[in-house]
Tab-separated table of N, CA and C in Angstrom:
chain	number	residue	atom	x	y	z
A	128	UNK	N	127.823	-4.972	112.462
A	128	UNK	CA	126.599	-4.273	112.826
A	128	UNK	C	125.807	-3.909	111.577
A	129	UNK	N	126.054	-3.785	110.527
A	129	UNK	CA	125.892	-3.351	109.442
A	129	UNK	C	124.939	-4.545	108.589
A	130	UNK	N	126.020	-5.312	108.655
A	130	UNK	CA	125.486	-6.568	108.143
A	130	UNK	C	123.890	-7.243	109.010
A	131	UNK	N	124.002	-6.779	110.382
A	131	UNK	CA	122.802	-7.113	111.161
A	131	UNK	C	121.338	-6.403	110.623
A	132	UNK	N	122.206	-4.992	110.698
A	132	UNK	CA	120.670	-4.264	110.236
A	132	UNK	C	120.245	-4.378	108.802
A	133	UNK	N	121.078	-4.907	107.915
A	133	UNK	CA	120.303	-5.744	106.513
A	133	UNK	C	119.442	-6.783	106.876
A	134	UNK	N	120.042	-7.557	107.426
A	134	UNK	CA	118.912	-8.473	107.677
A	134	UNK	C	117.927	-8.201	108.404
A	135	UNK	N	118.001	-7.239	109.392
A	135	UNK	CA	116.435	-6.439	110.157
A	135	UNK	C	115.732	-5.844	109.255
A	136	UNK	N	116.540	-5.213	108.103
A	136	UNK	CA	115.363	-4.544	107.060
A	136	UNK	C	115.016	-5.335	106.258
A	137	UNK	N	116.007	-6.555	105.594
A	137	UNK	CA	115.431	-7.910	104.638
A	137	UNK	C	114.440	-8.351	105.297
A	138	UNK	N	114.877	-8.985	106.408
A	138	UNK	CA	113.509	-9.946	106.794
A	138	UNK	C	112.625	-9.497	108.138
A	139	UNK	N	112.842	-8.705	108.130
A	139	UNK	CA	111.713	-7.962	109.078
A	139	UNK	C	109.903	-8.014	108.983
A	140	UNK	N	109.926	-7.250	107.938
A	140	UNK	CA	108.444	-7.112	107.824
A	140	UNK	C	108.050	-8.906	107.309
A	141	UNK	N	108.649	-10.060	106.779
A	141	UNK	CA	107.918	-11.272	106.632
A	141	UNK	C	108.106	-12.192	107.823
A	142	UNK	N	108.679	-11.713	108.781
A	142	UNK	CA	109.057	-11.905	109.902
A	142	UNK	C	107.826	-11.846	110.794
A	143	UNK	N	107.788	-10.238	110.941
A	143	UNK	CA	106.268	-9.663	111.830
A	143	UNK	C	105.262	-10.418	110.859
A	144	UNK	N	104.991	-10.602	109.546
A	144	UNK	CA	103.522	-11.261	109.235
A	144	UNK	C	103.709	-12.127	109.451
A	145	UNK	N	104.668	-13.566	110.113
A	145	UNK	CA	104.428	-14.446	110.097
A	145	UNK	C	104.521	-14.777	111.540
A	146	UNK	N	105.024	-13.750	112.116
A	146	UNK	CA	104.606	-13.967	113.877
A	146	UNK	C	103.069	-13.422	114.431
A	147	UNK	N	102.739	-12.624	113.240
A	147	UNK	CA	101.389	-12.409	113.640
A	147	UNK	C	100.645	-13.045	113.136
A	148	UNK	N	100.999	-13.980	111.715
A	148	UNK	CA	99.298	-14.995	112.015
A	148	UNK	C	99.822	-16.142	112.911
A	149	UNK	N	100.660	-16.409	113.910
A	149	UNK	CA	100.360	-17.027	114.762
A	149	UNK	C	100.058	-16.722	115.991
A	150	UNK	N	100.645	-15.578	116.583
A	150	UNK	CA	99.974	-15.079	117.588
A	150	UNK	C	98.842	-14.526	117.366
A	151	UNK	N	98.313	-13.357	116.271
A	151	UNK	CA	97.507	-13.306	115.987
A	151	UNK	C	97.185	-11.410	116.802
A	152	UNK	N	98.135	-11.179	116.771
A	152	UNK	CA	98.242	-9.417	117.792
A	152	UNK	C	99.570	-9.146	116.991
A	153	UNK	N	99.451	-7.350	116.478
A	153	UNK	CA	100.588	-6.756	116.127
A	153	UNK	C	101.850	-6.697	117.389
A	154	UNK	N	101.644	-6.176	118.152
A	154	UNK	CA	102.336	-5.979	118.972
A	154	UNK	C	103.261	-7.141	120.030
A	155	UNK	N	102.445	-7.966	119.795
A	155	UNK	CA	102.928	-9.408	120.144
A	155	UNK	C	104.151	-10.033	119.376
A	156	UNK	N	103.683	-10.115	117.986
A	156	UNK	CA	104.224	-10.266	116.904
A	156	UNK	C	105.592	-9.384	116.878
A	157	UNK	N	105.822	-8.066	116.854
A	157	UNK	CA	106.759	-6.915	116.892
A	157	UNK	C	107.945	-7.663	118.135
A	158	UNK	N	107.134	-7.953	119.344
A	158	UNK	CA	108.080	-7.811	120.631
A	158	UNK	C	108.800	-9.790	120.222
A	159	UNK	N	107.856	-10.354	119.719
A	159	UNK	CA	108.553	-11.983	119.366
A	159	UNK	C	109.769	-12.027	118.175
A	160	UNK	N	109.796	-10.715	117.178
A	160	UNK	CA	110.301	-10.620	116.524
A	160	UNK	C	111.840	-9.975	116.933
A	161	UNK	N	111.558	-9.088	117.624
A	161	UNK	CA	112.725	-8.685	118.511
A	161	UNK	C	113.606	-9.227	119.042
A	162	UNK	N	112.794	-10.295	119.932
A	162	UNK	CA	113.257	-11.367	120.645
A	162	UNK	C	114.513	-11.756	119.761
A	163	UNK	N	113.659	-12.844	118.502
A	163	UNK	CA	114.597	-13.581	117.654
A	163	UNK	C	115.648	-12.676	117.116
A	164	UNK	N	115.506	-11.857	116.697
A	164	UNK	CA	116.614	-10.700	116.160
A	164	UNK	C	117.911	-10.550	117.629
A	165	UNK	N	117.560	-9.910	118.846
A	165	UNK	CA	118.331	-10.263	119.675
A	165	UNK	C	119.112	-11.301	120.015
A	166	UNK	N	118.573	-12.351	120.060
A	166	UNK	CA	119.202	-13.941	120.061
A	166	UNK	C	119.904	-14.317	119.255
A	167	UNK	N	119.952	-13.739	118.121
A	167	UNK	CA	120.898	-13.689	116.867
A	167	UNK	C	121.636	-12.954	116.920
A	168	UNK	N	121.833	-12.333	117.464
A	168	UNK	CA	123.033	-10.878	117.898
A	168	UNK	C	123.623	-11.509	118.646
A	169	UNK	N	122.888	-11.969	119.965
A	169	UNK	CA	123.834	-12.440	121.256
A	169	UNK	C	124.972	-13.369	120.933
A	170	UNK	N	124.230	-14.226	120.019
A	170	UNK	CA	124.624	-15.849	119.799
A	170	UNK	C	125.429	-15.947	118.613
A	171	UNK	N	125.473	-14.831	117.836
A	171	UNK	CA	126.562	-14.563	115.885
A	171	UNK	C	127.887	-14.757	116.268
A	172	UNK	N	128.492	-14.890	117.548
A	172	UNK	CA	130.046	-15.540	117.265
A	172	UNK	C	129.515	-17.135	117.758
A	173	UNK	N	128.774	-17.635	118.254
A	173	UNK	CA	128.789	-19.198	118.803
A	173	UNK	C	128.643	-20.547	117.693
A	174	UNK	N	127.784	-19.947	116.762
A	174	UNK	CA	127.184	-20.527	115.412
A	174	UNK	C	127.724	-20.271	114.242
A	175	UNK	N	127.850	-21.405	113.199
A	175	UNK	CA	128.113	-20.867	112.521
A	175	UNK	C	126.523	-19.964	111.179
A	176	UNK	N	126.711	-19.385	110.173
A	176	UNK	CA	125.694	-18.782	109.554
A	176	UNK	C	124.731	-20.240	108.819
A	177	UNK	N	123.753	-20.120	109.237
A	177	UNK	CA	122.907	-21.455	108.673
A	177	UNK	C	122.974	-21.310	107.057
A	178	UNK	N	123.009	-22.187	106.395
A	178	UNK	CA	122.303	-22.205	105.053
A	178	UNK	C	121.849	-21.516	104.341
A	179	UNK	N	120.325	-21.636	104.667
A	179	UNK	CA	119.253	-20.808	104.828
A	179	UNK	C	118.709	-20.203	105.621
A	180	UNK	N	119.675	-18.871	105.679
A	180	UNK	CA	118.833	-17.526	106.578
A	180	UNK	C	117.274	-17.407	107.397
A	181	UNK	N	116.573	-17.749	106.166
A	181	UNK	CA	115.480	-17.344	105.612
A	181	UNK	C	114.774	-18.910	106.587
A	182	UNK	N	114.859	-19.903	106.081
A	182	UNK	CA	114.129	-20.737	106.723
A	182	UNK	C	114.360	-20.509	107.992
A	183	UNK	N	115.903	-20.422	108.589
A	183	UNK	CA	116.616	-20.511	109.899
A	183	UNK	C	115.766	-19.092	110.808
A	184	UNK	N	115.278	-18.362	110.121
A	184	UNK	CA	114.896	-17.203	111.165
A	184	UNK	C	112.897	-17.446	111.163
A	185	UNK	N	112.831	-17.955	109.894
A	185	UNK	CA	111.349	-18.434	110.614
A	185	UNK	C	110.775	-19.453	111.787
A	186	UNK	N	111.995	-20.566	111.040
A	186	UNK	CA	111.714	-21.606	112.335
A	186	UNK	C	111.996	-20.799	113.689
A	187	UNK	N	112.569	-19.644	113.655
A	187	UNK	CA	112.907	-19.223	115.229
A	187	UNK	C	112.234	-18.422	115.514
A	188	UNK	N	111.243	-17.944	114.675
A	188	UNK	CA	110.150	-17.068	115.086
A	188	UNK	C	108.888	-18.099	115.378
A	189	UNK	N	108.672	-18.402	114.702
A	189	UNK	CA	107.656	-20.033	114.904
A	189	UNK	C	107.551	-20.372	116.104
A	190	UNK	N	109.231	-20.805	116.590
A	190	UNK	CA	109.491	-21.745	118.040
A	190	UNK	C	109.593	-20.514	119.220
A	191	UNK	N	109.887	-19.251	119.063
A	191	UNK	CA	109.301	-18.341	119.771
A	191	UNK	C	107.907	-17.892	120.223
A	192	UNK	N	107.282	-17.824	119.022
A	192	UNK	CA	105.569	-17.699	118.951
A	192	UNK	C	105.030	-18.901	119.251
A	193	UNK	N	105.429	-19.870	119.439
A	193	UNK	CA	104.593	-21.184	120.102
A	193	UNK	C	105.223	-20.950	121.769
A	194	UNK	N	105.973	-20.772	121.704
A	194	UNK	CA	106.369	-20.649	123.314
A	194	UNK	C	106.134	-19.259	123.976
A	195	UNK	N	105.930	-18.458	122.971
A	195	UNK	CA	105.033	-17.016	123.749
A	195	UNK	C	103.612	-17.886	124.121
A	196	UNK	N	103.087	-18.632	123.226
A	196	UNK	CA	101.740	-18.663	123.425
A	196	UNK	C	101.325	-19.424	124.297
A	197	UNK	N	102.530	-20.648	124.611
A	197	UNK	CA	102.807	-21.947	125.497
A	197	UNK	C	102.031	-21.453	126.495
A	198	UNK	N	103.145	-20.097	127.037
A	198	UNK	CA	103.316	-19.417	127.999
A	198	UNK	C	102.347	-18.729	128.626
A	199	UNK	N	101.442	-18.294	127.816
A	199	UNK	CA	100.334	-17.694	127.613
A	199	UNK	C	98.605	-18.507	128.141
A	200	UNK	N	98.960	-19.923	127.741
A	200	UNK	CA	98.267	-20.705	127.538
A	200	UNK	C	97.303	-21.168	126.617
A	201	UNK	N	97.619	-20.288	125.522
A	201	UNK	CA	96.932	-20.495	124.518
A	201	UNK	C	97.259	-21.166	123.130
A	202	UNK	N	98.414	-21.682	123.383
A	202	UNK	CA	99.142	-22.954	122.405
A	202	UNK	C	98.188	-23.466	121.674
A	203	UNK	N	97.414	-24.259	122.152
A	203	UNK	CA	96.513	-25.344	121.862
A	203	UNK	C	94.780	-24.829	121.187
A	204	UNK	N	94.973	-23.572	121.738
A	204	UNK	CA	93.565	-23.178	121.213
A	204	UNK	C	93.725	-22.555	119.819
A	205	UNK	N	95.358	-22.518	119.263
A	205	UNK	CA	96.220	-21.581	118.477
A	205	UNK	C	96.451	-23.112	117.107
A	206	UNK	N	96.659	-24.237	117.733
A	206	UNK	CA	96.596	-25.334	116.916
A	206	UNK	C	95.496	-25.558	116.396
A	207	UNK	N	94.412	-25.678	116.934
A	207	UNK	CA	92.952	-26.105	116.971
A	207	UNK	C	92.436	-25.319	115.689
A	208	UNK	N	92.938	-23.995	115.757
A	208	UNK	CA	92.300	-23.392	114.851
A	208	UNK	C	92.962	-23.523	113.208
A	209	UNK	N	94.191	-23.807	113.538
A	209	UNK	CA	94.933	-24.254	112.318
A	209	UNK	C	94.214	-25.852	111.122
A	210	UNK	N	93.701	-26.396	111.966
A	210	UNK	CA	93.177	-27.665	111.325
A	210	UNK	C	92.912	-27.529	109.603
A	211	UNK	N	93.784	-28.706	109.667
A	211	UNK	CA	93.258	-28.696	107.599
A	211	UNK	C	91.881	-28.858	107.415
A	212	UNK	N	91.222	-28.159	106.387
A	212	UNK	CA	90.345	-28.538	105.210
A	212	UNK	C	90.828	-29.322	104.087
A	213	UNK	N	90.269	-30.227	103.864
A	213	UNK	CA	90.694	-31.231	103.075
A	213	UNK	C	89.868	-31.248	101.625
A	214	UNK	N	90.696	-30.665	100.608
A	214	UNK	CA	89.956	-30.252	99.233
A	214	UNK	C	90.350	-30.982	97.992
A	215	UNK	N	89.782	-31.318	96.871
A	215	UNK	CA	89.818	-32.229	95.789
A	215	UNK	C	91.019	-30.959	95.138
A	216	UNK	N	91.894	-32.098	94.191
A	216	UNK	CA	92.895	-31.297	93.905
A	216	UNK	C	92.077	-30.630	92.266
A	217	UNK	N	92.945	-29.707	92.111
A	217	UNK	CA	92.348	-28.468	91.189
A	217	UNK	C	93.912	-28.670	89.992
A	218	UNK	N	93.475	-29.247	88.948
A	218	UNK	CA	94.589	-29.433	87.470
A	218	UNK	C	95.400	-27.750	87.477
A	219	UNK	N	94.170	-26.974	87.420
A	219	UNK	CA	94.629	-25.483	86.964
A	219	UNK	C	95.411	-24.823	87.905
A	220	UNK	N	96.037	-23.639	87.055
A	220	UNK	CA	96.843	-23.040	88.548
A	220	UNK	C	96.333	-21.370	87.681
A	221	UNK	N	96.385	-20.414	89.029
A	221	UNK	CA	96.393	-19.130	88.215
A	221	UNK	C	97.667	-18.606	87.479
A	222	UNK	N	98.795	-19.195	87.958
A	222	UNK	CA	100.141	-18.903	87.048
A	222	UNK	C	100.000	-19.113	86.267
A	223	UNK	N	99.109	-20.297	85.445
A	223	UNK	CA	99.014	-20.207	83.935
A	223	UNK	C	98.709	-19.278	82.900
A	224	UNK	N	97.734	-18.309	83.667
A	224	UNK	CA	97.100	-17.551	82.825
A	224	UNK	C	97.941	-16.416	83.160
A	225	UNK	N	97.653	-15.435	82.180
A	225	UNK	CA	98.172	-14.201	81.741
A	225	UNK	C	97.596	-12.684	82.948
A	226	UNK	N	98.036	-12.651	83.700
A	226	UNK	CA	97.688	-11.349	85.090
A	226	UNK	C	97.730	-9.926	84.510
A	227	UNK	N	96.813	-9.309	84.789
A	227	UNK	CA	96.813	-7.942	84.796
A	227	UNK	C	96.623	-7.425	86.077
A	228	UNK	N	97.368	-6.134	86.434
A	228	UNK	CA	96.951	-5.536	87.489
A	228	UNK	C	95.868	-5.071	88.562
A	229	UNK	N	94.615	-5.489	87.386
A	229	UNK	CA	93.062	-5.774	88.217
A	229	UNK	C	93.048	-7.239	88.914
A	230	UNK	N	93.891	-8.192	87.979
A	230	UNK	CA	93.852	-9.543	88.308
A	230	UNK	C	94.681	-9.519	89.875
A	231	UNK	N	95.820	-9.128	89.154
A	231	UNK	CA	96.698	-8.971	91.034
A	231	UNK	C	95.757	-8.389	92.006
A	232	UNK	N	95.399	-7.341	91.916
A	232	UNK	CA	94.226	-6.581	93.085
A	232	UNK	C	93.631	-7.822	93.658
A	233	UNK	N	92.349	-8.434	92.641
A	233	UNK	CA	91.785	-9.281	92.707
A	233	UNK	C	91.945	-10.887	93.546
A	234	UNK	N	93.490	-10.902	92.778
A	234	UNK	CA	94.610	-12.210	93.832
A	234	UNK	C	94.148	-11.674	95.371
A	235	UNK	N	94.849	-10.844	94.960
A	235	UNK	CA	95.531	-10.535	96.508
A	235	UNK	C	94.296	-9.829	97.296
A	236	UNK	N	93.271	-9.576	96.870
A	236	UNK	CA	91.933	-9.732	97.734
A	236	UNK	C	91.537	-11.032	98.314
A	237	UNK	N	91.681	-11.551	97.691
A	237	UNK	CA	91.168	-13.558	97.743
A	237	UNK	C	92.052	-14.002	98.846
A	238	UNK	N	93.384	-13.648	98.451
A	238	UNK	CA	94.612	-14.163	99.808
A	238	UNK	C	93.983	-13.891	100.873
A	239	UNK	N	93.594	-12.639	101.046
A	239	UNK	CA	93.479	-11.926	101.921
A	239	UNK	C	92.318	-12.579	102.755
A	240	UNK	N	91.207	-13.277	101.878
A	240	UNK	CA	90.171	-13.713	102.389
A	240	UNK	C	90.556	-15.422	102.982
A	241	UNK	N	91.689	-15.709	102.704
A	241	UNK	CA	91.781	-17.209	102.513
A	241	UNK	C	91.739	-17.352	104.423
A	242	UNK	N	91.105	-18.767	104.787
A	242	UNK	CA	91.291	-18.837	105.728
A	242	UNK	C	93.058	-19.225	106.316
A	243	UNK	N	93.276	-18.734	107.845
A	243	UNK	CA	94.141	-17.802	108.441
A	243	UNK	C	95.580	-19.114	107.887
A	244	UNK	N	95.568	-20.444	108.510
A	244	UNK	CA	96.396	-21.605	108.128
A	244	UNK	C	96.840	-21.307	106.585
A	245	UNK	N	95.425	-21.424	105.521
A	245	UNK	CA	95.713	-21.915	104.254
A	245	UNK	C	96.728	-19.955	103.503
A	246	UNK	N	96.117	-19.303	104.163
A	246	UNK	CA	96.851	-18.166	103.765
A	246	UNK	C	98.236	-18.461	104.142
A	247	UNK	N	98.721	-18.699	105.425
A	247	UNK	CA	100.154	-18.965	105.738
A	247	UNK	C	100.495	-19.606	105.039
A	248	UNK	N	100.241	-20.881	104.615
A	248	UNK	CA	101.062	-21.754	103.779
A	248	UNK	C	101.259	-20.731	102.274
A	249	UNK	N	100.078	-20.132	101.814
A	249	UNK	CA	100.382	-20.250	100.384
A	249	UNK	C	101.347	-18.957	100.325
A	250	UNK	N	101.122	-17.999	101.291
A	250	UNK	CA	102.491	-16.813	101.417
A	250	UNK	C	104.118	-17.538	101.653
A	251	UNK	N	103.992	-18.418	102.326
A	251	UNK	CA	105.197	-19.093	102.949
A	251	UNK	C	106.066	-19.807	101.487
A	252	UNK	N	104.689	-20.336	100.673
A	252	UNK	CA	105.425	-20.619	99.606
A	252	UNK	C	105.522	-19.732	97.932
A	253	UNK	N	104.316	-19.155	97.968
A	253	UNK	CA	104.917	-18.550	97.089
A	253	UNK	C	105.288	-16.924	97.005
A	254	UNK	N	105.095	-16.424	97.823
A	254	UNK	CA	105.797	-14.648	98.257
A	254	UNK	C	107.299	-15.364	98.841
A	255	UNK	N	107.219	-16.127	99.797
A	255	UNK	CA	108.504	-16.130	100.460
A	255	UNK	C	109.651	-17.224	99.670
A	256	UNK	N	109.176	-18.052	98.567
A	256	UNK	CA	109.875	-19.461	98.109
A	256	UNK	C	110.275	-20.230	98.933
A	257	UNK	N	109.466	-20.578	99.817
A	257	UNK	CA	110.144	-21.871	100.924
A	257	UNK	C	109.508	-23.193	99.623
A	258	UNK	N	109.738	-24.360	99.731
A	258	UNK	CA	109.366	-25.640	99.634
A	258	UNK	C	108.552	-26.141	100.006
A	259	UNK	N	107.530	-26.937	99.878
A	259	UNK	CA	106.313	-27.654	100.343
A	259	UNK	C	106.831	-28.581	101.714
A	260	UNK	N	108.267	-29.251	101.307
A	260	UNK	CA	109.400	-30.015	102.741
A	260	UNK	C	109.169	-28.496	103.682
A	261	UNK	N	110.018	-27.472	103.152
A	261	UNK	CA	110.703	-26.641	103.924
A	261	UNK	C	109.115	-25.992	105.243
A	262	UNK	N	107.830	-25.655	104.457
A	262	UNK	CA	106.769	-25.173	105.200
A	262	UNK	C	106.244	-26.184	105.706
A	263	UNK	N	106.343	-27.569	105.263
A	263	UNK	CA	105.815	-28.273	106.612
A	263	UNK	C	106.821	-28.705	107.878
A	264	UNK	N	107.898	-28.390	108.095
A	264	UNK	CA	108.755	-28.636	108.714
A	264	UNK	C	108.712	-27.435	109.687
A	265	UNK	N	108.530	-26.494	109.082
A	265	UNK	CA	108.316	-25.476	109.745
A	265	UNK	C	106.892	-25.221	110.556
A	266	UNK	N	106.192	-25.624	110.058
A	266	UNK	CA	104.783	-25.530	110.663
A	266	UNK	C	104.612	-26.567	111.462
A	267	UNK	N	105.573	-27.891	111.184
A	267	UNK	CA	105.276	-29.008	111.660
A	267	UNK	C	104.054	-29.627	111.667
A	268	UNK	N	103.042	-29.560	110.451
A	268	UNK	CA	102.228	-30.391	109.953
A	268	UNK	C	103.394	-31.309	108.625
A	269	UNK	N	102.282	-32.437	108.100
A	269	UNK	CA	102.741	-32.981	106.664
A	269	UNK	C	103.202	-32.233	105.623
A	270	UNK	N	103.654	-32.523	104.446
A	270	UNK	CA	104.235	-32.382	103.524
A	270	UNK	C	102.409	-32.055	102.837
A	271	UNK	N	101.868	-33.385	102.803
A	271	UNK	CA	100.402	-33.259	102.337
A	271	UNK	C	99.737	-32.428	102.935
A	272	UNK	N	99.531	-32.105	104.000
A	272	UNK	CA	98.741	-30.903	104.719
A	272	UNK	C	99.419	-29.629	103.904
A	273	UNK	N	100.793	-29.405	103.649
A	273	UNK	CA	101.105	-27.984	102.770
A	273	UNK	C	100.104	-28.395	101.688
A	274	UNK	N	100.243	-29.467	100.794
A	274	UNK	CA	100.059	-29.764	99.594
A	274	UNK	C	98.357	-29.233	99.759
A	275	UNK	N	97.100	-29.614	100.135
A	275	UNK	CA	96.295	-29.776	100.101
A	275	UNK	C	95.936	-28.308	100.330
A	276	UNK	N	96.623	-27.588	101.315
A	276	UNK	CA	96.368	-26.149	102.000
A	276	UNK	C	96.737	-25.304	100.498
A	277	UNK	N	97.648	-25.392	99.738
A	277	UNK	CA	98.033	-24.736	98.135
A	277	UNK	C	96.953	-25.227	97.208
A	278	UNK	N	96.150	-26.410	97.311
A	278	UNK	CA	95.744	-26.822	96.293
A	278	UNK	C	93.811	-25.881	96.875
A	279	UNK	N	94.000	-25.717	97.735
A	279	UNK	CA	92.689	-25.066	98.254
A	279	UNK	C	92.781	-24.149	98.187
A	280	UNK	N	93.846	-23.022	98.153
A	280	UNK	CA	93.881	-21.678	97.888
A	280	UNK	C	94.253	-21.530	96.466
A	281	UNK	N	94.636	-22.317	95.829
A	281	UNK	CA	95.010	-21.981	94.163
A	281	UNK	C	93.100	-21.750	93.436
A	282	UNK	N	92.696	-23.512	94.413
A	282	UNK	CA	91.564	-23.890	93.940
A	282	UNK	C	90.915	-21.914	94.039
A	283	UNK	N	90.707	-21.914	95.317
A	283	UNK	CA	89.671	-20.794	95.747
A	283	UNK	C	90.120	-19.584	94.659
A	284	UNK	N	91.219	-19.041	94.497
A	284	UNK	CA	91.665	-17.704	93.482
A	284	UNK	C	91.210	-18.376	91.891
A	285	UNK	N	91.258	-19.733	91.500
A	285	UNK	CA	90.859	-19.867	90.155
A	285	UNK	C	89.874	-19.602	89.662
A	286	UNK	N	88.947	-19.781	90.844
A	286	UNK	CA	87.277	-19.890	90.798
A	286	UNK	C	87.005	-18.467	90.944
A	287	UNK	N	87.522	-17.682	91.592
A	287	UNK	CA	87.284	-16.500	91.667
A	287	UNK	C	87.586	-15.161	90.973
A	288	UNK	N	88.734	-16.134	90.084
A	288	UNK	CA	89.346	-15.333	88.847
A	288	UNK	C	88.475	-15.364	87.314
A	289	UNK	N	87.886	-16.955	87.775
A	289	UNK	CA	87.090	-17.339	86.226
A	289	UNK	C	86.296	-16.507	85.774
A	290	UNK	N	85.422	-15.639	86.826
A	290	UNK	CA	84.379	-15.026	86.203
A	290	UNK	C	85.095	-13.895	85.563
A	291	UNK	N	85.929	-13.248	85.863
A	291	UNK	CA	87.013	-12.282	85.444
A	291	UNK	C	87.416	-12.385	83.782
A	292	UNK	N	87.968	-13.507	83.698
A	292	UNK	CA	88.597	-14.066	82.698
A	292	UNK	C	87.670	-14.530	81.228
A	293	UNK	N	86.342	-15.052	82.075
A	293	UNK	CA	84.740	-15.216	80.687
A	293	UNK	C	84.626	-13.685	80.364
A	294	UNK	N	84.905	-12.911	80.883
A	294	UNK	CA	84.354	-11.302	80.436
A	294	UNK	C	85.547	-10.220	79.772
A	295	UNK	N	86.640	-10.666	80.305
A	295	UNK	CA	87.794	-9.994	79.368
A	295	UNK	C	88.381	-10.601	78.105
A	296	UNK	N	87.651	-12.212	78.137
A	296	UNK	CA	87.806	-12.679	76.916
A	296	UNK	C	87.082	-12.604	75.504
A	297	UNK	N	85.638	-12.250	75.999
A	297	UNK	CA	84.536	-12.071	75.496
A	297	UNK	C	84.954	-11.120	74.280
């Protein structure tokens, strides 16, 4: 029991953000999350412990939140909106450069703005360390659809960092 409620407090809260940008409702998100947490209780003598925790409980929040929404009927209007933007790749990355705590603010304003898909991917991979394999498998788009969705949100924070960076260099 002990061991259960670590993992409700480990992966909980990236759990609920990632059931809510697909459903797209807190409370939705909370009760899908439950779900999977229960099902893992019921089912911890039948299985053995996956691998990866971490991938193993998203894909089951994922395949929950598509079948809440199945259910719902709003699956498809939930895909639709996911569609790639397709962007020229960007050499630079902001990891290169040197972050200050205005810069993080600044990041993590931009995330915040990124559209709803390209934000998932780039949290999925770099807050959570999944793999470019591991998030399209999970999302069940391409390998290239991750790729292109990182290279559009790196793109978008570089550009938005530059003006930052001409004036603290100055």
């Amino acid at each position: 029991m002990e061991s259960f409620k670590r993992l409700m407090k480990s992966f909980g809260p990236m759990l609920h953000y990632f059931a809510g940008s697909i459903v797209e409702n807190a409370q939705e998100a909370e009760e899908i999350v439950s779900d999977v947490f229960i099902k893992v209780w019921q089912q911890r003598q039948h299985f053995p412990p996956p691998d990866n925790v971490r991938y193993y409980l998203l894909t089951a929040v994922k395949n929950t939140a598509l079948n809440y929404l199945k259910g719902k009927g709003r699956r498809a209007a939930h895909y639709a909106a996911w569609e790639v933007q397709v962007s020229r790749r960007n050499d630079h990355s902001p990891e290169e450069i040197l972050i200050s705590k205005e810069d993080i603010r600044s990041i993590q304003n931009i995330i915040g703005q990124l559209p709803p898909r390209c934000r998932q991917i780039f949290i999925l991979v770099k807050e959570e360390g999944l793999t470019y394999e591991e998030v399209a498998q999970l999302l069940d788009i391409s390998k290239a659809t991750v790729n292109v969705q990182m290279t559009l949100a790196l793109k978008k924070i570089w550009a938005a960092l530059t003006p930052a960076l001409r004036v603290s260099h100055s």
